[in-house]
Structure formats: C-alpha cells, structure tokens
C-alpha cells in the first residue's frame, strides 16, 4: 500500500461516480451507497427528506466519512479514499439548482436535498503489486512461473 496525497485522493474520488457515506444514526454507524460529484474541493451528494443522513442532521449538519474505491481483485491493485468532514445541507437555491442538474440520482425516487461534504481529513492508499505480496502471488505473476 502506498499513501496518496490529498490532491491525488480528490482526483481519484472525482474519477468515480459512486461511493459510500458513513454517518451515525440513532447512536449506531450507518452506511449508504450514493452517487456523487466533486465540486470545488467538496463532495456533493443528493438525498431526500427523511432519509438516514438527513435524519442524522437535526441542525442541518453532521460529521460524516465518505469512501470510494476502485479495486481489481484479480490483479490485487486499485485504490481507496476516505474523506472525513462536516456534511451540510445546501440551502442556496442557485447552488441547489446547479447540483440538481449536475448530479442525477441512481434511484427512482425524488431527491429533494443536496448535501455538501467539506473534507477536513483526506486519506487514501493505492494498492500496487510489489514486494508486499505473498511469495505465491509473486511466483504466479512472474514470467516463466
């Protein structure tokens, strides 16, 4: 595993359409798959009133983690990025309209809330073949093995 810079993490996050938002709901961890975009250094998702994440925002904000990855299980390569920060409901009507156009939900349900996650802590790792693989995996991938 190789640690990634903040810039690399945000670029990779912007390169995929799907991730998982992690938040606390009724004092327990909750995880939901959502599609996203990265805009001006923030992660943008859409949700609906009454959803888990909006229910966890009594004051219109909550601390969350957002994770996305791209892993090739056969090659044992890929990357994983986790962004931790404050999630807030977007309230500016112009921003809401812009995000509604840029981010189409994957589920067949009205999504009437836009959530902006401001990254405070950004971590990521790239998995690449190398010396940290078990010897059997190295032998299988070596020429003439």
Short mmCIF file of N, CA, C and O in Angstrom, two decimals:
data_model
loop_
_atom_site.label_atom_id
_atom_site.label_comp_id
_atom_site.label_asym_id
_atom_site.label_seq_id
_atom_site.Cartn_x
_atom_site.Cartn_y
_atom_site.Cartn_z
N UNK A 1 0.84 -1.18 0.00
CA UNK A 1 0.00 0.00 0.00
C UNK A 1 0.88 1.24 0.00
O UNK A 1 1.84 1.31 0.75
N UNK A 2 0.51 2.19 -0.82
CA UNK A 2 1.24 3.44 -0.91
C UNK A 2 0.28 4.57 -0.57
O UNK A 2 -0.81 4.67 -1.15
N UNK A 3 0.66 5.41 0.39
CA UNK A 3 -0.18 6.54 0.77
C UNK A 3 -0.27 7.54 -0.38
O UNK A 3 0.71 7.77 -1.10
N UNK A 4 -1.44 8.14 -0.53
CA UNK A 4 -1.68 9.13 -1.58
C UNK A 4 -1.72 10.53 -0.98
O UNK A 4 -2.08 10.69 0.19
N UNK A 5 -1.39 11.52 -1.79
CA UNK A 5 -1.52 12.91 -1.35
C UNK A 5 -2.99 13.31 -1.36
O UNK A 5 -3.83 12.65 -1.98
N UNK A 6 -3.28 14.40 -0.70
CA UNK A 6 -4.66 14.92 -0.69
C UNK A 6 -5.14 15.17 -2.12
O UNK A 6 -6.25 14.83 -2.48
N UNK A 7 -4.30 15.77 -2.92
CA UNK A 7 -4.66 16.07 -4.32
C UNK A 7 -4.96 14.79 -5.09
O UNK A 7 -5.95 14.71 -5.83
N UNK A 8 -4.09 13.79 -4.96
CA UNK A 8 -4.33 12.51 -5.63
C UNK A 8 -5.65 11.89 -5.18
O UNK A 8 -6.41 11.37 -5.99
N UNK A 9 -5.90 11.95 -3.87
CA UNK A 9 -7.15 11.40 -3.34
C UNK A 9 -8.37 12.08 -3.95
O UNK A 9 -9.31 11.41 -4.39
N UNK A 10 -8.36 13.39 -3.99
CA UNK A 10 -9.52 14.12 -4.50
C UNK A 10 -9.69 13.90 -6.01
O UNK A 10 -10.81 13.79 -6.51
N UNK A 11 -8.57 13.79 -6.74
CA UNK A 11 -8.65 13.49 -8.17
C UNK A 11 -9.24 12.11 -8.41
O UNK A 11 -10.08 11.92 -9.30
N UNK A 12 -8.82 11.13 -7.61
CA UNK A 12 -9.36 9.78 -7.76
C UNK A 12 -10.84 9.75 -7.38
O UNK A 12 -11.65 9.12 -8.07
N UNK A 13 -11.20 10.42 -6.33
CA UNK A 13 -12.60 10.48 -5.91
C UNK A 13 -13.46 11.08 -7.02
O UNK A 13 -14.56 10.60 -7.30
N UNK A 14 -12.94 12.10 -7.68
CA UNK A 14 -13.68 12.74 -8.78
C UNK A 14 -13.79 11.83 -10.00
O UNK A 14 -14.64 12.06 -10.86
N UNK A 15 -12.95 10.80 -10.08
CA UNK A 15 -12.93 9.94 -11.26
C UNK A 15 -13.97 8.82 -11.23
O UNK A 15 -14.12 8.10 -12.21
N UNK A 16 -14.65 8.64 -10.10
CA UNK A 16 -15.66 7.59 -9.99
C UNK A 16 -17.01 8.20 -9.60
O UNK A 16 -17.05 9.24 -8.93
N UNK A 17 -18.10 7.56 -9.98
CA UNK A 17 -19.41 8.15 -9.70
C UNK A 17 -20.08 7.67 -8.41
O UNK A 17 -21.11 8.21 -8.03
N UNK A 18 -19.51 6.68 -7.75
CA UNK A 18 -20.22 6.04 -6.64
C UNK A 18 -19.31 5.88 -5.44
O UNK A 18 -18.12 5.59 -5.58
N UNK A 19 -19.88 6.06 -4.26
CA UNK A 19 -19.15 5.85 -3.02
C UNK A 19 -20.11 5.49 -1.91
O UNK A 19 -21.28 5.16 -2.16
N UNK A 20 -19.65 5.57 -0.66
CA UNK A 20 -20.46 5.25 0.49
C UNK A 20 -20.31 6.35 1.53
O UNK A 20 -19.19 6.73 1.87
N UNK A 21 -21.44 6.84 2.00
CA UNK A 21 -21.43 7.85 3.06
C UNK A 21 -21.67 7.12 4.38
O UNK A 21 -22.54 6.25 4.48
N UNK A 22 -20.86 7.46 5.38
CA UNK A 22 -20.92 6.83 6.69
C UNK A 22 -21.27 7.91 7.71
O UNK A 22 -20.63 8.96 7.76
N UNK A 23 -22.30 7.64 8.51
CA UNK A 23 -22.75 8.62 9.50
C UNK A 23 -23.32 7.86 10.70
O UNK A 23 -23.43 6.64 10.67
N UNK A 24 -23.67 8.58 11.74
CA UNK A 24 -24.25 7.97 12.93
C UNK A 24 -25.75 8.19 12.91
O UNK A 24 -26.22 9.31 12.74
N UNK A 25 -26.49 7.11 13.09
CA UNK A 25 -27.95 7.17 13.11
C UNK A 25 -28.43 6.42 14.34
O UNK A 25 -28.16 5.22 14.49
N UNK A 26 -29.11 7.11 15.23
CA UNK A 26 -29.58 6.53 16.50
C UNK A 26 -28.42 5.85 17.25
O UNK A 26 -28.55 4.72 17.71
N UNK A 27 -27.31 6.53 17.33
CA UNK A 27 -26.11 6.11 18.06
C UNK A 27 -25.40 4.90 17.46
O UNK A 27 -24.53 4.31 18.09
N UNK A 28 -25.74 4.52 16.23
CA UNK A 28 -25.10 3.39 15.56
C UNK A 28 -24.54 3.84 14.21
O UNK A 28 -25.07 4.76 13.59
N UNK A 29 -23.47 3.18 13.74
CA UNK A 29 -22.94 3.53 12.42
C UNK A 29 -23.92 3.12 11.33
O UNK A 29 -24.55 2.07 11.40
N UNK A 30 -24.05 3.98 10.33
CA UNK A 30 -24.90 3.70 9.17
C UNK A 30 -24.09 4.00 7.91
O UNK A 30 -23.30 4.94 7.89
N UNK A 31 -24.28 3.19 6.90
CA UNK A 31 -23.55 3.33 5.64
C UNK A 31 -24.57 3.26 4.51
O UNK A 31 -25.41 2.36 4.48
N UNK A 32 -24.49 4.21 3.57
CA UNK A 32 -25.38 4.21 2.43
C UNK A 32 -24.57 4.41 1.15
O UNK A 32 -23.73 5.31 1.08
N UNK A 33 -24.83 3.60 0.13
CA UNK A 33 -24.19 3.85 -1.17
C UNK A 33 -24.89 5.02 -1.85
O UNK A 33 -26.12 5.11 -1.81
N UNK A 34 -24.12 5.93 -2.41
CA UNK A 34 -24.68 7.09 -3.11
C UNK A 34 -23.77 7.47 -4.28
O UNK A 34 -22.57 7.18 -4.27
N UNK A 35 -24.36 8.11 -5.27
CA UNK A 35 -23.52 8.68 -6.32
C UNK A 35 -23.14 10.10 -5.91
O UNK A 35 -23.80 10.72 -5.07
N UNK A 36 -22.06 10.58 -6.48
CA UNK A 36 -21.52 11.87 -6.05
C UNK A 36 -20.83 12.59 -7.21
O UNK A 36 -20.54 11.99 -8.24
N UNK A 37 -20.54 13.85 -6.97
CA UNK A 37 -19.61 14.61 -7.78
C UNK A 37 -18.67 15.34 -6.81
O UNK A 37 -18.98 15.49 -5.64
N UNK A 38 -17.53 15.74 -7.33
CA UNK A 38 -16.61 16.58 -6.56
C UNK A 38 -16.66 17.96 -7.20
O UNK A 38 -16.49 18.09 -8.42
N UNK A 39 -16.94 18.96 -6.39
CA UNK A 39 -17.06 20.33 -6.88
C UNK A 39 -16.32 21.27 -5.95
O UNK A 39 -16.63 21.33 -4.76
N UNK A 40 -15.36 21.97 -6.48
CA UNK A 40 -14.61 22.97 -5.72
C UNK A 40 -14.07 22.39 -4.41
O UNK A 40 -14.17 23.00 -3.36
N UNK A 41 -13.55 21.16 -4.49
CA UNK A 41 -12.92 20.54 -3.34
C UNK A 41 -13.87 19.88 -2.36
O UNK A 41 -13.44 19.37 -1.33
N UNK A 42 -15.17 19.88 -2.65
CA UNK A 42 -16.15 19.25 -1.76
C UNK A 42 -16.83 18.09 -2.48
O UNK A 42 -16.90 18.06 -3.71
N UNK A 43 -17.34 17.15 -1.69
CA UNK A 43 -18.11 16.02 -2.22
C UNK A 43 -19.58 16.40 -2.13
O UNK A 43 -20.05 16.79 -1.06
N UNK A 44 -20.29 16.26 -3.25
CA UNK A 44 -21.71 16.62 -3.31
C UNK A 44 -22.53 15.35 -3.54
O UNK A 44 -22.23 14.58 -4.46
N UNK A 45 -23.54 15.15 -2.69
CA UNK A 45 -24.47 14.04 -2.87
C UNK A 45 -25.89 14.59 -2.81
O UNK A 45 -26.11 15.71 -2.34
N UNK A 46 -26.85 13.79 -3.28
CA UNK A 46 -28.26 14.17 -3.16
C UNK A 46 -28.97 13.12 -2.32
O UNK A 46 -28.60 11.96 -2.31
N UNK A 47 -29.98 13.58 -1.61
CA UNK A 47 -30.75 12.70 -0.75
C UNK A 47 -32.19 13.20 -0.71
O UNK A 47 -32.57 14.06 -1.49
N UNK A 48 -32.96 12.66 0.21
CA UNK A 48 -34.35 13.12 0.35
C UNK A 48 -34.66 13.33 1.82
O UNK A 48 -34.02 12.75 2.71
N UNK A 49 -35.64 14.18 2.07
CA UNK A 49 -36.06 14.42 3.44
C UNK A 49 -36.52 13.11 4.05
O UNK A 49 -37.22 12.33 3.41
N UNK A 50 -36.12 12.85 5.26
CA UNK A 50 -36.50 11.61 5.92
C UNK A 50 -35.52 10.48 5.69
O UNK A 50 -35.67 9.40 6.27
N UNK A 51 -34.53 10.68 4.84
CA UNK A 51 -33.52 9.63 4.64
C UNK A 51 -32.65 9.53 5.88
O UNK A 51 -32.69 10.38 6.77
N UNK A 52 -31.85 8.50 5.94
CA UNK A 52 -30.97 8.31 7.08
C UNK A 52 -30.06 9.49 7.34
O UNK A 52 -29.97 9.99 8.46
N UNK A 53 -29.40 9.97 6.29
CA UNK A 53 -28.44 11.05 6.52
C UNK A 53 -29.13 12.37 6.87
O UNK A 53 -28.68 13.09 7.74
N UNK A 54 -30.25 12.67 6.24
CA UNK A 54 -30.93 13.93 6.60
C UNK A 54 -31.56 13.82 7.99
O UNK A 54 -31.63 14.81 8.70
N UNK A 55 -31.96 12.63 8.38
CA UNK A 55 -32.48 12.43 9.74
C UNK A 55 -31.38 12.62 10.78
O UNK A 55 -31.65 13.00 11.92
N UNK A 56 -30.13 12.35 10.39
CA UNK A 56 -28.99 12.49 11.29
C UNK A 56 -28.50 13.94 11.37
O UNK A 56 -27.55 14.23 12.06
N UNK A 57 -29.16 14.87 10.65
CA UNK A 57 -28.76 16.28 10.61
C UNK A 57 -29.79 17.17 11.29
O UNK A 57 -30.39 18.02 10.64
N UNK A 58 -29.99 17.03 12.58
CA UNK A 58 -31.03 17.85 13.21
C UNK A 58 -30.77 19.35 13.07
O UNK A 58 -31.70 20.12 12.96
N UNK A 59 -29.53 19.75 13.06
CA UNK A 59 -29.20 21.17 12.89
C UNK A 59 -28.76 21.50 11.48
O UNK A 59 -28.18 22.55 11.24
N UNK A 60 -29.00 20.59 10.55
CA UNK A 60 -28.60 20.82 9.17
C UNK A 60 -27.17 20.46 8.87
O UNK A 60 -26.66 20.76 7.80
N UNK A 61 -26.48 19.79 9.84
CA UNK A 61 -25.11 19.36 9.60
C UNK A 61 -24.78 18.17 10.47
O UNK A 61 -25.39 17.96 11.52
N UNK A 62 -23.78 17.40 10.04
CA UNK A 62 -23.33 16.23 10.78
C UNK A 62 -21.95 15.83 10.27
O UNK A 62 -21.63 16.07 9.11
N UNK A 63 -21.13 15.27 11.15
CA UNK A 63 -19.82 14.75 10.75
C UNK A 63 -20.04 13.41 10.04
O UNK A 63 -20.77 12.56 10.54
N UNK A 64 -19.40 13.25 8.88
CA UNK A 64 -19.52 12.01 8.11
C UNK A 64 -18.15 11.58 7.60
O UNK A 64 -17.20 12.36 7.60
N UNK A 65 -18.09 10.36 7.14
CA UNK A 65 -16.97 9.88 6.35
C UNK A 65 -17.55 9.50 4.99
O UNK A 65 -18.71 9.07 4.90
N UNK A 66 -16.78 9.71 3.95
CA UNK A 66 -17.20 9.33 2.61
C UNK A 66 -16.07 8.51 2.01
O UNK A 66 -14.92 8.94 2.01
N UNK A 67 -16.40 7.32 1.51
CA UNK A 67 -15.38 6.42 0.99
C UNK A 67 -15.74 6.00 -0.42
O UNK A 67 -16.90 5.76 -0.74
N UNK A 68 -14.74 5.97 -1.27
CA UNK A 68 -14.89 5.43 -2.62
C UNK A 68 -13.62 4.68 -2.96
O UNK A 68 -12.55 4.93 -2.37
N UNK A 69 -13.75 3.73 -3.88
CA UNK A 69 -12.59 2.94 -4.24
C UNK A 69 -12.75 2.38 -5.64
O UNK A 69 -13.82 2.48 -6.24
N UNK A 70 -11.70 1.83 -6.13
CA UNK A 70 -11.69 1.12 -7.40
C UNK A 70 -10.64 0.02 -7.24
O UNK A 70 -9.45 0.30 -7.21
N UNK A 71 -11.11 -1.21 -7.09
CA UNK A 71 -10.24 -2.34 -6.76
C UNK A 71 -10.36 -3.42 -7.83
O UNK A 71 -11.46 -3.80 -8.21
N UNK A 72 -9.23 -3.89 -8.32
CA UNK A 72 -9.18 -5.04 -9.23
C UNK A 72 -8.77 -6.24 -8.37
O UNK A 72 -7.59 -6.37 -8.02
N UNK A 73 -9.73 -7.09 -8.02
CA UNK A 73 -9.44 -8.19 -7.11
C UNK A 73 -8.51 -9.23 -7.72
O UNK A 73 -7.75 -9.88 -7.00
N UNK A 74 -8.55 -9.41 -9.02
CA UNK A 74 -7.68 -10.40 -9.66
C UNK A 74 -6.24 -9.92 -9.70
O UNK A 74 -5.32 -10.68 -9.41
N UNK A 75 -6.03 -8.67 -10.06
CA UNK A 75 -4.68 -8.12 -10.13
C UNK A 75 -4.17 -7.65 -8.76
O UNK A 75 -2.99 -7.34 -8.61
N UNK A 76 -5.09 -7.55 -7.80
CA UNK A 76 -4.75 -7.04 -6.47
C UNK A 76 -4.19 -5.64 -6.53
O UNK A 76 -3.18 -5.31 -5.88
N UNK A 77 -4.83 -4.81 -7.33
CA UNK A 77 -4.44 -3.41 -7.47
C UNK A 77 -5.66 -2.53 -7.30
O UNK A 77 -6.80 -3.00 -7.33
N UNK A 78 -5.43 -1.26 -7.16
CA UNK A 78 -6.53 -0.31 -7.07
C UNK A 78 -6.22 0.78 -6.06
O UNK A 78 -5.06 1.02 -5.72
N UNK A 79 -7.28 1.40 -5.60
CA UNK A 79 -7.12 2.49 -4.64
C UNK A 79 -8.36 2.62 -3.77
O UNK A 79 -9.43 2.13 -4.13
N UNK A 80 -8.19 3.28 -2.64
CA UNK A 80 -9.28 3.57 -1.72
C UNK A 80 -9.04 4.93 -1.10
O UNK A 80 -7.91 5.24 -0.70
N UNK A 81 -10.10 5.75 -1.05
CA UNK A 81 -10.00 7.10 -0.50
C UNK A 81 -11.11 7.28 0.53
O UNK A 81 -12.25 6.88 0.30
N UNK A 82 -10.77 7.90 1.66
CA UNK A 82 -11.75 8.25 2.68
C UNK A 82 -11.62 9.73 3.00
O UNK A 82 -10.53 10.23 3.28
N UNK A 83 -12.75 10.42 2.93
CA UNK A 83 -12.85 11.84 3.26
C UNK A 83 -13.69 11.94 4.52
O UNK A 83 -14.79 11.38 4.57
N UNK A 84 -13.20 12.65 5.52
CA UNK A 84 -13.98 12.88 6.74
C UNK A 84 -14.16 14.38 6.89
O UNK A 84 -13.22 15.15 6.71
N UNK A 85 -15.39 14.77 7.21
CA UNK A 85 -15.66 16.19 7.37
C UNK A 85 -17.11 16.44 7.69
O UNK A 85 -17.91 15.53 7.92
N UNK A 86 -17.46 17.72 7.69
CA UNK A 86 -18.81 18.14 8.02
C UNK A 86 -19.69 18.10 6.78
O UNK A 86 -19.33 18.64 5.73
N UNK A 87 -20.83 17.44 6.91
CA UNK A 87 -21.83 17.42 5.84
C UNK A 87 -22.91 18.43 6.21
O UNK A 87 -23.42 18.44 7.34
N UNK A 88 -23.26 19.28 5.24
CA UNK A 88 -24.28 20.30 5.47
C UNK A 88 -25.27 20.31 4.32
O UNK A 88 -24.89 20.06 3.16
N UNK A 89 -26.51 20.60 4.63
CA UNK A 89 -27.50 20.78 3.58
C UNK A 89 -27.17 22.04 2.80
O UNK A 89 -26.84 23.07 3.38
N UNK A 90 -27.23 21.95 1.48
CA UNK A 90 -27.02 23.12 0.63
C UNK A 90 -28.35 23.85 0.60
O UNK A 90 -29.39 23.27 0.26
N UNK A 91 -28.33 25.12 0.95
CA UNK A 91 -29.58 25.88 1.05
C UNK A 91 -29.72 26.97 -0.01
O UNK A 91 -30.82 27.43 -0.26
N UNK A 92 -28.62 27.37 -0.62
CA UNK A 92 -28.68 28.40 -1.64
C UNK A 92 -29.43 27.87 -2.86
O UNK A 92 -29.00 26.87 -3.45
N UNK A 93 -30.54 28.50 -3.26
CA UNK A 93 -31.35 27.98 -4.36
C UNK A 93 -30.58 27.83 -5.68
O UNK A 93 -30.80 26.86 -6.43
N UNK A 94 -29.66 28.74 -5.95
CA UNK A 94 -28.88 28.65 -7.20
C UNK A 94 -27.95 27.43 -7.16
O UNK A 94 -27.83 26.71 -8.16
N UNK A 95 -27.32 27.19 -6.01
CA UNK A 95 -26.45 26.01 -5.88
C UNK A 95 -27.26 24.73 -5.96
O UNK A 95 -26.86 23.76 -6.61
N UNK A 96 -28.41 24.70 -5.29
CA UNK A 96 -29.27 23.52 -5.33
C UNK A 96 -29.66 23.21 -6.77
O UNK A 96 -29.55 22.06 -7.23
N UNK A 97 -30.08 24.22 -7.52
CA UNK A 97 -30.48 24.02 -8.92
C UNK A 97 -29.31 23.51 -9.76
O UNK A 97 -29.47 22.61 -10.59
N UNK A 98 -28.14 24.08 -9.54
CA UNK A 98 -26.95 23.66 -10.30
C UNK A 98 -26.60 22.21 -10.00
O UNK A 98 -26.32 21.42 -10.91
N UNK A 99 -26.63 21.82 -8.73
CA UNK A 99 -26.30 20.44 -8.36
C UNK A 99 -27.38 19.46 -8.82
O UNK A 99 -27.07 18.32 -9.17
N UNK A 100 -28.62 19.89 -8.82
CA UNK A 100 -29.68 19.02 -9.32
C UNK A 100 -29.49 18.70 -10.80
O UNK A 100 -29.81 17.60 -11.25
N UNK A 101 -28.94 19.64 -11.55
CA UNK A 101 -28.64 19.40 -12.97
C UNK A 101 -27.39 18.54 -13.15
O UNK A 101 -27.33 17.70 -14.04
N UNK A 102 -26.39 18.76 -12.31
CA UNK A 102 -25.10 18.06 -12.46
C UNK A 102 -25.10 16.65 -11.89
O UNK A 102 -24.29 15.83 -12.30
N UNK A 103 -25.99 16.36 -10.96
CA UNK A 103 -25.95 15.09 -10.24
C UNK A 103 -27.31 14.42 -10.28
O UNK A 103 -28.22 14.80 -9.55
N UNK A 104 -27.44 13.46 -11.14
CA UNK A 104 -28.69 12.70 -11.29
C UNK A 104 -28.67 11.49 -10.38
O UNK A 104 -27.76 10.66 -10.46
N UNK A 105 -29.68 11.33 -9.51
CA UNK A 105 -29.73 10.16 -8.63
C UNK A 105 -29.86 8.86 -9.43
O UNK A 105 -30.44 8.85 -10.51
N UNK A 106 -29.35 7.81 -8.88
CA UNK A 106 -29.43 6.49 -9.50
C UNK A 106 -30.70 5.76 -9.10
O UNK A 106 -31.07 4.78 -9.71
N UNK A 107 -31.34 6.21 -8.03
CA UNK A 107 -32.55 5.55 -7.56
C UNK A 107 -33.78 6.27 -8.11
O UNK A 107 -33.75 7.47 -8.38
N UNK A 108 -34.85 5.53 -8.25
CA UNK A 108 -36.10 6.08 -8.77
C UNK A 108 -36.91 6.66 -7.62
O UNK A 108 -37.87 6.05 -7.14
N UNK A 109 -36.46 7.81 -7.13
CA UNK A 109 -37.11 8.46 -6.00
C UNK A 109 -36.78 9.94 -6.05
O UNK A 109 -35.68 10.33 -6.45
N UNK A 110 -37.69 10.76 -5.63
CA UNK A 110 -37.44 12.21 -5.59
C UNK A 110 -36.33 12.49 -4.59
O UNK A 110 -36.38 12.06 -3.44
N UNK A 111 -35.31 13.19 -5.04
CA UNK A 111 -34.21 13.58 -4.17
C UNK A 111 -34.27 15.09 -4.01
O UNK A 111 -33.85 15.84 -4.89
N UNK A 112 -34.82 15.54 -2.89
CA UNK A 112 -35.08 16.96 -2.70
C UNK A 112 -34.06 17.66 -1.81
O UNK A 112 -34.24 18.82 -1.46
N UNK A 113 -32.98 16.98 -1.45
CA UNK A 113 -31.93 17.57 -0.63
C UNK A 113 -30.58 17.42 -1.32
O UNK A 113 -30.29 16.38 -1.90
N UNK A 114 -29.78 18.45 -1.20
CA UNK A 114 -28.40 18.39 -1.68
C UNK A 114 -27.51 18.54 -0.45
O UNK A 114 -27.73 19.42 0.39
N UNK A 115 -26.51 17.66 -0.34
CA UNK A 115 -25.61 17.65 0.80
C UNK A 115 -24.19 17.90 0.31
O UNK A 115 -23.73 17.27 -0.64
N UNK A 116 -23.52 18.82 0.98
CA UNK A 116 -22.13 19.16 0.65
C UNK A 116 -21.24 18.67 1.79
O UNK A 116 -21.46 19.04 2.94
N UNK A 117 -20.25 17.84 1.46
CA UNK A 117 -19.30 17.34 2.46
C UNK A 117 -17.99 18.10 2.26
O UNK A 117 -17.36 18.00 1.21
N UNK A 118 -17.61 18.86 3.28
CA UNK A 118 -16.35 19.62 3.25
C UNK A 118 -15.24 18.77 3.84
O UNK A 118 -15.25 18.51 5.05
N UNK A 119 -14.30 18.31 3.03
CA UNK A 119 -13.24 17.44 3.54
C UNK A 119 -12.32 18.15 4.53
O UNK A 119 -11.81 19.22 4.25
N UNK A 120 -12.19 17.57 5.70
CA UNK A 120 -11.23 18.06 6.68
C UNK A 120 -10.04 17.11 6.77
O UNK A 120 -8.91 17.53 6.83
N UNK A 121 -10.34 15.82 6.77
CA UNK A 121 -9.31 14.79 6.78
C UNK A 121 -9.47 13.96 5.52
O UNK A 121 -10.56 13.44 5.27
N UNK A 122 -8.42 13.86 4.73
CA UNK A 122 -8.46 13.10 3.48
C UNK A 122 -7.32 12.10 3.50
O UNK A 122 -6.16 12.49 3.63
N UNK A 123 -7.65 10.82 3.40
CA UNK A 123 -6.63 9.78 3.37
C UNK A 123 -6.92 8.83 2.22
O UNK A 123 -8.07 8.64 1.83
N UNK A 124 -5.87 8.27 1.69
CA UNK A 124 -6.05 7.32 0.61
C UNK A 124 -4.82 6.48 0.41
O UNK A 124 -3.71 6.87 0.78
N UNK A 125 -5.05 5.31 -0.19
CA UNK A 125 -3.97 4.37 -0.45
C UNK A 125 -4.14 3.75 -1.82
O UNK A 125 -5.26 3.49 -2.25
N UNK A 126 -3.03 3.54 -2.49
CA UNK A 126 -3.02 2.82 -3.74
C UNK A 126 -2.44 1.44 -3.47
O UNK A 126 -1.42 1.30 -2.81
N UNK A 127 -3.12 0.43 -3.96
CA UNK A 127 -2.64 -0.95 -3.87
C UNK A 127 -1.93 -1.25 -5.17
O UNK A 127 -2.52 -1.11 -6.24
N UNK A 128 -0.69 -1.63 -5.07
CA UNK A 128 0.04 -1.95 -6.30
C UNK A 128 0.86 -3.21 -6.07
O UNK A 128 1.29 -3.48 -4.95
N UNK A 129 1.08 -3.98 -7.13
CA UNK A 129 1.87 -5.19 -6.97
C UNK A 129 3.29 -4.83 -6.57
O UNK A 129 3.83 -3.83 -6.99
N UNK A 130 3.84 -5.64 -5.71
CA UNK A 130 5.20 -5.35 -5.27
C UNK A 130 5.67 -6.39 -4.28
O UNK A 130 5.14 -7.49 -4.20
N UNK A 131 6.64 -6.00 -3.50
CA UNK A 131 7.27 -6.93 -2.57
C UNK A 131 6.38 -7.32 -1.41
O UNK A 131 6.66 -8.28 -0.71
N UNK A 132 5.29 -6.58 -1.19
CA UNK A 132 4.43 -6.90 -0.07
C UNK A 132 3.45 -8.02 -0.39
O UNK A 132 2.71 -8.44 0.48
N UNK A 133 3.45 -8.55 -1.62
CA UNK A 133 2.58 -9.66 -1.97
C UNK A 133 3.15 -10.96 -1.40
O UNK A 133 4.36 -11.10 -1.27
N UNK A 134 2.28 -11.92 -1.09
CA UNK A 134 2.78 -13.22 -0.65
C UNK A 134 3.65 -13.83 -1.75
O UNK A 134 3.44 -13.59 -2.93
N UNK A 135 4.62 -14.65 -1.36
CA UNK A 135 5.52 -15.25 -2.33
C UNK A 135 4.78 -16.04 -3.39
O UNK A 135 5.16 -16.03 -4.55
N UNK A 136 3.67 -16.71 -3.02
CA UNK A 136 2.93 -17.49 -4.00
C UNK A 136 2.35 -16.59 -5.08
O UNK A 136 2.32 -16.94 -6.25
N UNK A 137 1.89 -15.37 -4.70
CA UNK A 137 1.33 -14.45 -5.69
C UNK A 137 2.44 -13.93 -6.60
O UNK A 137 2.21 -13.74 -7.80
N UNK A 138 3.63 -13.68 -6.04
CA UNK A 138 4.75 -13.21 -6.86
C UNK A 138 5.15 -14.30 -7.86
O UNK A 138 5.43 -14.01 -9.02
N UNK A 139 5.18 -15.54 -7.43
CA UNK A 139 5.57 -16.64 -8.32
C UNK A 139 4.56 -16.79 -9.44
O UNK A 139 4.93 -17.03 -10.58
N UNK A 140 3.26 -16.61 -9.13
CA UNK A 140 2.23 -16.76 -10.16
C UNK A 140 2.32 -15.66 -11.20
O UNK A 140 2.00 -15.87 -12.35
N UNK A 141 2.77 -14.46 -10.79
CA UNK A 141 2.80 -13.36 -11.74
C UNK A 141 4.16 -13.19 -12.43
O UNK A 141 4.30 -12.38 -13.31
N UNK A 142 5.15 -13.98 -12.03
CA UNK A 142 6.49 -13.88 -12.63
C UNK A 142 6.54 -14.62 -13.94
O UNK A 142 5.94 -15.69 -14.08
N UNK A 143 7.27 -14.09 -14.94
CA UNK A 143 7.41 -14.80 -16.20
C UNK A 143 8.07 -16.14 -15.97
O UNK A 143 8.99 -16.28 -15.18
N UNK A 144 7.57 -17.14 -16.64
CA UNK A 144 8.15 -18.47 -16.55
C UNK A 144 7.73 -19.25 -15.35
O UNK A 144 8.19 -20.34 -15.09
N UNK A 145 6.82 -18.69 -14.55
CA UNK A 145 6.36 -19.40 -13.34
C UNK A 145 5.31 -20.42 -13.68
O UNK A 145 4.62 -20.35 -14.61
#
